[in-house]
Amino acid sequence: MRKNWKNNLLLSLVFLLLLVLNGCKENHNHEAGTNGEVIYTCPMHPQIVRSEPGSCPICGMNLVPKQTSAAPAAAIPTDLNYLLEPVNQTVISSVTTIQPIQKRVQNEIVMSGIVTYDTRRQYTIPARFGGRIEKVYVQFNYQPV
C-alpha cells in the first residue's frame, strides 16, 4: 500500500491550522501594568494576568500582585576596572563587618578534676577452668542476685 504524501501534507496543514486557530481562548492583557496600575497573576501559571484580584481559572489559587521593576536598573560601568577591585571593597549589603586582628591567645588551660576509666567499657577475659561461669545476668555492680 503506497502512501500518498500529498494527503499526509494536507492533513498536517489542516491540523496545524486548527491548532493555531484554537490557540488560547483566554483574553490575556500583556500590556497591563505599564501605566502604574497593579496587575495580578497566578504564582503557578504566570500566563494568567488580571487587572483585579481573584482566583486562577486553572488551579483556583488566589492571584497575587505582579512584581514590576519600577526601580531603575543599576548602571553598569563601561570600563572593566571594577572587576579588578578587591571583593571586600564592593558594597553588597548593609551588614556591618569587622576586620580580623592577630593577637596571642593562651594555649594552655588549667582545670581541676579526676580522670578515670569508664567501667562500662572495661572487659576481662578469664581463662577456662572447672566451675567457670559462662553467662552472667548481672548488669551493674552491687545489683541484688
Short mmCIF file of C-alpha atoms in Angstrom, two decimals:
data_model
loop_
_atom_site.label_atom_id
_atom_site.label_comp_id
_atom_site.label_asym_id
_atom_site.label_seq_id
_atom_site.Cartn_x
_atom_site.Cartn_y
_atom_site.Cartn_z
CA MET A 1 0.00 0.00 0.00
CA ARG A 2 1.62 3.19 -1.18
CA LYS A 3 1.24 6.30 1.00
CA ASN A 4 0.22 9.46 -0.72
CA TRP A 5 2.48 12.25 0.50
CA LYS A 6 0.09 14.92 -0.71
CA ASN A 7 -2.68 13.64 1.57
CA ASN A 8 -0.29 13.50 4.53
CA LEU A 9 0.87 17.05 3.85
CA LEU A 10 -2.72 18.28 3.52
CA LEU A 11 -3.73 16.60 6.80
CA SER A 12 -0.71 18.08 8.57
CA LEU A 13 -1.54 21.58 7.32
CA VAL A 14 -5.19 21.25 8.38
CA PHE A 15 -4.13 20.05 11.83
CA LEU A 16 -1.65 22.92 12.16
CA LEU A 17 -4.29 25.44 11.07
CA LEU A 18 -6.78 24.09 13.63
CA LEU A 19 -4.14 24.22 16.33
CA VAL A 20 -3.27 27.86 15.54
CA LEU A 21 -6.91 28.95 15.30
CA ASN A 22 -7.90 27.19 18.51
CA GLY A 23 -4.96 28.63 20.49
CA CYS A 24 -5.57 30.18 23.85
CA LYS A 25 -9.14 31.31 24.46
CA GLU A 26 -8.21 33.45 27.49
CA ASN A 27 -8.04 37.19 26.96
CA HIS A 28 -4.55 37.98 28.23
CA ASN A 29 -3.67 41.61 28.67
CA HIS A 30 0.12 41.58 28.38
CA GLU A 31 0.31 45.37 28.30
CA ALA A 32 -1.33 45.76 31.74
CA GLY A 33 0.70 47.48 34.39
CA THR A 34 2.61 49.82 32.10
CA ASN A 35 0.79 52.94 33.28
CA GLY A 36 1.17 52.33 37.04
CA GLU A 37 -1.86 50.10 37.69
CA VAL A 38 -1.44 46.95 39.75
CA ILE A 39 -1.77 43.70 37.85
CA TYR A 40 -2.40 40.29 39.39
CA THR A 41 -1.04 36.94 38.27
CA CYS A 42 -1.16 33.32 39.41
CA PRO A 43 2.04 32.07 41.11
CA MET A 44 1.72 28.69 39.39
CA HIS A 45 0.51 29.96 35.99
CA PRO A 46 2.23 33.25 35.11
CA GLN A 47 0.34 33.44 31.82
CA ILE A 48 -2.85 34.30 33.77
CA VAL A 49 -2.85 38.11 34.09
CA ARG A 50 -5.78 40.10 35.53
CA SER A 51 -6.31 43.74 36.50
CA GLU A 52 -8.23 42.87 39.69
CA PRO A 53 -7.65 40.26 42.42
CA GLY A 54 -9.46 36.95 42.18
CA SER A 55 -8.66 33.28 41.70
CA CYS A 56 -6.83 31.43 38.94
CA PRO A 57 -9.22 29.76 36.46
CA ILE A 58 -6.82 26.81 36.06
CA CYS A 59 -5.84 25.86 39.62
CA GLY A 60 -8.06 28.07 41.79
CA MET A 61 -5.19 29.74 43.69
CA ASN A 62 -5.51 33.38 44.73
CA LEU A 63 -3.93 35.85 42.32
CA VAL A 64 -1.03 37.88 43.72
CA PRO A 65 0.22 41.34 42.68
CA LYS A 66 2.84 41.03 39.98
CA GLN A 67 6.31 42.28 40.85
CA THR A 68 7.10 45.05 38.43
CA SER A 69 10.54 46.51 38.10
CA ALA A 70 9.68 50.12 38.94
CA ALA A 71 13.19 50.77 40.23
CA PRO A 72 15.70 51.86 37.60
CA ALA A 73 18.30 49.31 36.67
CA ALA A 74 21.76 49.65 38.18
CA ALA A 75 24.22 51.46 35.99
CA ILE A 76 26.87 49.19 34.53
CA PRO A 77 30.20 50.88 34.06
CA THR A 78 31.62 50.84 30.56
CA ASP A 79 35.14 50.00 31.70
CA LEU A 80 36.02 46.73 33.38
CA ASN A 81 38.18 48.19 36.16
CA TYR A 82 35.54 47.39 38.77
CA LEU A 83 36.31 43.69 38.20
CA LEU A 84 39.89 44.23 39.34
CA GLU A 85 38.87 45.75 42.70
CA PRO A 86 39.13 43.56 45.80
CA VAL A 87 35.92 41.85 46.73
CA ASN A 88 35.70 43.47 50.16
CA GLN A 89 35.50 46.96 48.62
CA THR A 90 32.19 46.26 46.92
CA VAL A 91 29.15 47.10 49.00
CA ILE A 92 26.87 44.10 48.90
CA SER A 93 24.58 44.75 51.87
CA SER A 94 24.17 46.96 54.91
CA VAL A 95 25.60 44.36 57.29
CA THR A 96 28.42 45.80 59.37
CA THR A 97 31.65 43.85 59.38
CA ILE A 98 34.90 43.98 61.32
CA GLN A 99 38.44 43.36 60.24
CA PRO A 100 40.25 40.37 61.75
CA ILE A 101 43.16 41.15 64.07
CA GLN A 102 46.08 39.00 65.09
CA LYS A 103 46.80 38.54 68.79
CA ARG A 104 48.35 35.94 71.05
CA VAL A 105 45.94 33.70 72.92
CA GLN A 106 46.59 31.43 75.88
CA ASN A 107 47.10 27.90 74.59
CA GLU A 108 47.06 26.07 77.96
CA ILE A 109 44.04 25.81 80.22
CA VAL A 110 44.48 24.59 83.80
CA MET A 111 41.44 22.78 85.18
CA SER A 112 40.96 20.66 88.28
CA GLY A 113 39.39 17.23 88.02
CA ILE A 114 39.91 13.49 88.15
CA VAL A 115 40.45 11.35 85.09
CA THR A 116 39.17 7.80 85.42
CA TYR A 117 38.21 4.93 83.16
CA ASP A 118 34.69 4.16 82.04
CA THR A 119 33.96 0.89 83.82
CA ARG A 120 31.23 0.02 81.33
CA ARG A 121 33.88 -0.34 78.65
CA GLN A 122 36.35 -2.44 80.67
CA TYR A 123 36.39 -6.14 79.84
CA THR A 124 38.38 -9.06 81.17
CA ILE A 125 38.67 -12.45 79.51
CA PRO A 126 39.08 -15.17 82.15
CA ALA A 127 40.90 -18.40 81.45
CA ARG A 128 38.87 -21.61 81.17
CA PHE A 129 38.81 -23.71 84.31
CA GLY A 130 36.41 -26.01 86.12
CA GLY A 131 33.38 -24.24 87.58
CA ARG A 132 33.74 -21.25 85.27
CA ILE A 133 30.63 -19.05 84.87
CA GLU A 134 29.72 -18.78 81.19
CA LYS A 135 26.85 -16.25 81.31
CA VAL A 136 26.22 -13.59 83.97
CA TYR A 137 22.89 -11.80 84.02
CA VAL A 138 24.09 -9.03 86.35
CA GLN A 139 24.29 -5.67 84.62
CA PHE A 140 25.93 -3.41 87.21
CA ASN A 141 27.88 -3.58 90.47
CA TYR A 142 26.03 -4.33 93.72
CA GLN A 143 22.90 -5.50 91.89
CA PRO A 144 20.93 -7.99 94.05
CA VAL A 145 21.21 -11.52 92.69
#
